[in-house]
Structures are given as structure tokens and as C-alpha cells.
mmCIF file of C-alpha atoms in Angstrom:
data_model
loop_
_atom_site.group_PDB
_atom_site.id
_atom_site.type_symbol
_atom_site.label_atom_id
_atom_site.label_comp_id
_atom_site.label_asym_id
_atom_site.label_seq_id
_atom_site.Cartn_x
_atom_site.Cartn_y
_atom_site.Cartn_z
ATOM 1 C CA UNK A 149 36.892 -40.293 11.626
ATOM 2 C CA UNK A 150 35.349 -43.547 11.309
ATOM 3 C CA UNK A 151 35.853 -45.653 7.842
ATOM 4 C CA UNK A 152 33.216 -48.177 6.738
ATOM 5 C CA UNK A 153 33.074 -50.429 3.970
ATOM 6 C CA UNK A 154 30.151 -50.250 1.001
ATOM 7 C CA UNK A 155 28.898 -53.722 0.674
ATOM 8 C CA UNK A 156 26.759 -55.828 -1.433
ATOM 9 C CA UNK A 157 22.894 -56.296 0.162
ATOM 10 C CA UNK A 158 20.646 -58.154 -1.992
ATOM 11 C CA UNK A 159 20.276 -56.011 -5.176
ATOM 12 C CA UNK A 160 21.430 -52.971 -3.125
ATOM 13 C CA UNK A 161 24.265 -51.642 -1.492
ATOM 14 C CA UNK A 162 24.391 -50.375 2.191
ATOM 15 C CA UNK A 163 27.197 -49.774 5.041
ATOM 16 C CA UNK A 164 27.314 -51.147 8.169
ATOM 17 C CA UNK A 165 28.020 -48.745 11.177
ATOM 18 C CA UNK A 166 29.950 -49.764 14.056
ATOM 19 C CA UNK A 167 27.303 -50.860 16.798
ATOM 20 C CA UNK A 168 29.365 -48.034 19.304
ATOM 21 C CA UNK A 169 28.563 -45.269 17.445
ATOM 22 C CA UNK A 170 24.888 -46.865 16.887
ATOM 23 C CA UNK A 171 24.585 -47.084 21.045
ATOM 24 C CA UNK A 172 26.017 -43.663 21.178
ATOM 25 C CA UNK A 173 23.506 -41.862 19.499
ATOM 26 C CA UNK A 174 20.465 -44.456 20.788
ATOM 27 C CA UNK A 175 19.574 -45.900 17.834
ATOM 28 C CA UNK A 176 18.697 -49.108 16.693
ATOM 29 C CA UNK A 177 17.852 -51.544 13.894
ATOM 30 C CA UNK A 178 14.848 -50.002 11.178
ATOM 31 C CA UNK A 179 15.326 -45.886 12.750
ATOM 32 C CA UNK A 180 15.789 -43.940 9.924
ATOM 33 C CA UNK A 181 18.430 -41.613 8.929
ATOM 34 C CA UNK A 182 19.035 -38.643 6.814
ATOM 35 C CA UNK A 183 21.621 -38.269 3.974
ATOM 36 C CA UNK A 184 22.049 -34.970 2.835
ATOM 37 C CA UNK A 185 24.949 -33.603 -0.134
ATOM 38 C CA UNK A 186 27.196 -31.087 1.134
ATOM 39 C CA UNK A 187 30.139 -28.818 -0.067
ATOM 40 C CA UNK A 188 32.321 -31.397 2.414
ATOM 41 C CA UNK A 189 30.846 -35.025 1.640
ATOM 42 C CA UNK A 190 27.656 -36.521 2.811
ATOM 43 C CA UNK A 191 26.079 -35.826 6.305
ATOM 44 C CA UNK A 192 24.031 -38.210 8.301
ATOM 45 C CA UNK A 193 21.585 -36.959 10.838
ATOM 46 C CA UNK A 194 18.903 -38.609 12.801
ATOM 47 C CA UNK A 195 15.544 -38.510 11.116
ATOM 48 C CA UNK A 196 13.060 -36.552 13.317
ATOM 49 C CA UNK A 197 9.367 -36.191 11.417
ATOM 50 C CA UNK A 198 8.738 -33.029 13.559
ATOM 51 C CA UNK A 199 11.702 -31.250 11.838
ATOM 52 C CA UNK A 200 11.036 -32.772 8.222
ATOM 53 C CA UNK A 201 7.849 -30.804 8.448
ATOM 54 C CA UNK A 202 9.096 -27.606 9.573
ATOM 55 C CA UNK A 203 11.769 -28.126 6.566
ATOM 56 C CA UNK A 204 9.052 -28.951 4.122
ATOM 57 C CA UNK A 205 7.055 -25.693 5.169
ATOM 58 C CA UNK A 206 10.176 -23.456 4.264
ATOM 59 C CA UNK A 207 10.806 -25.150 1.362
ATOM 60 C CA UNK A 208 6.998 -24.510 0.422
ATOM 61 C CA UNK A 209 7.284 -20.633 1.488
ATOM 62 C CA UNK A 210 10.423 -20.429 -0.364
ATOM 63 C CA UNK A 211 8.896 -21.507 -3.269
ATOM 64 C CA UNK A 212 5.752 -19.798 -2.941
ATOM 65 C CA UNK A 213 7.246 -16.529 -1.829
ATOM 66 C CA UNK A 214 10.613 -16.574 -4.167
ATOM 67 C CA UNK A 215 9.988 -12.884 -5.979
ATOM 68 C CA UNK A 216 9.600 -11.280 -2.615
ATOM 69 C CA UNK A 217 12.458 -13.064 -0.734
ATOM 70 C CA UNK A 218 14.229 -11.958 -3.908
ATOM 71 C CA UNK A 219 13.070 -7.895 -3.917
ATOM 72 C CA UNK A 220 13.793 -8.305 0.541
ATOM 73 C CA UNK A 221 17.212 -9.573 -0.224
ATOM 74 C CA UNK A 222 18.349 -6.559 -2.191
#
């Protein structure tokens, strides 16, 4: 488990991950990153459009399909 500090940028706050880990998983300054809530903590995955889509289009069936995903559950 790696521990890193919240700290003070500008009139926001950010953390600053050890450049190891940052080489390790090949990225580099301005990549982006995903946060997401879980039962556990927080979760930080590599941002990958491709996969936002797909995410975004299950979301949208989800929503758009609800009732029947409902009535197919039972």
C-alpha cells in the first residue's frame, strides 16, 4: 500500500504519485485517470476513451431498458 499526501495546488487540491508507480503503469504528465467510489475506498484506473464509451452505452441501455431488465431479473 502506498500513502500519499493531499496537498495544496493553486485553488485546488491534488496528490502527487510516486514517479515508480507512474513508470510502472507507462504514464506520464497530463494522461488522465479515473476515480471511481467503491464499497472499499476510491479506485484509480487508467482512462481509456474506447471503454468510457462502451460504459456510457450500458448506462444508456440501462436506462432506456430499466422495466424489462427489471421483469428479466425476476
Amino acid at each position: 500500500m502506498k500513502h500519499v499526501k493531499i496537498r495544496k495546488i493553486g485553488n485546488s487540491y491534488g496528490v502527487i504519485l510516486p514517479k515508480e508507480e507512474i513508470e510502472r503503469r507507462g504514464l506520464s504528465e497530463g494522461d488522465t485517470i479515473n476515480i471511481s467510489d467503491t464499497d472499499t475506498g476510491w479506485r484509480f484506473d487508467v482512462y481509456d476513451p474506447e471503454v468510457s464509451k462502451q460504459v456510457d452505452a450500458g448506462r444508456e441501455i440501462a436506462n432506456r431498458f430499466r422495466n424489462t431488465l427489471r421483469e428479466l431479473a425476476k
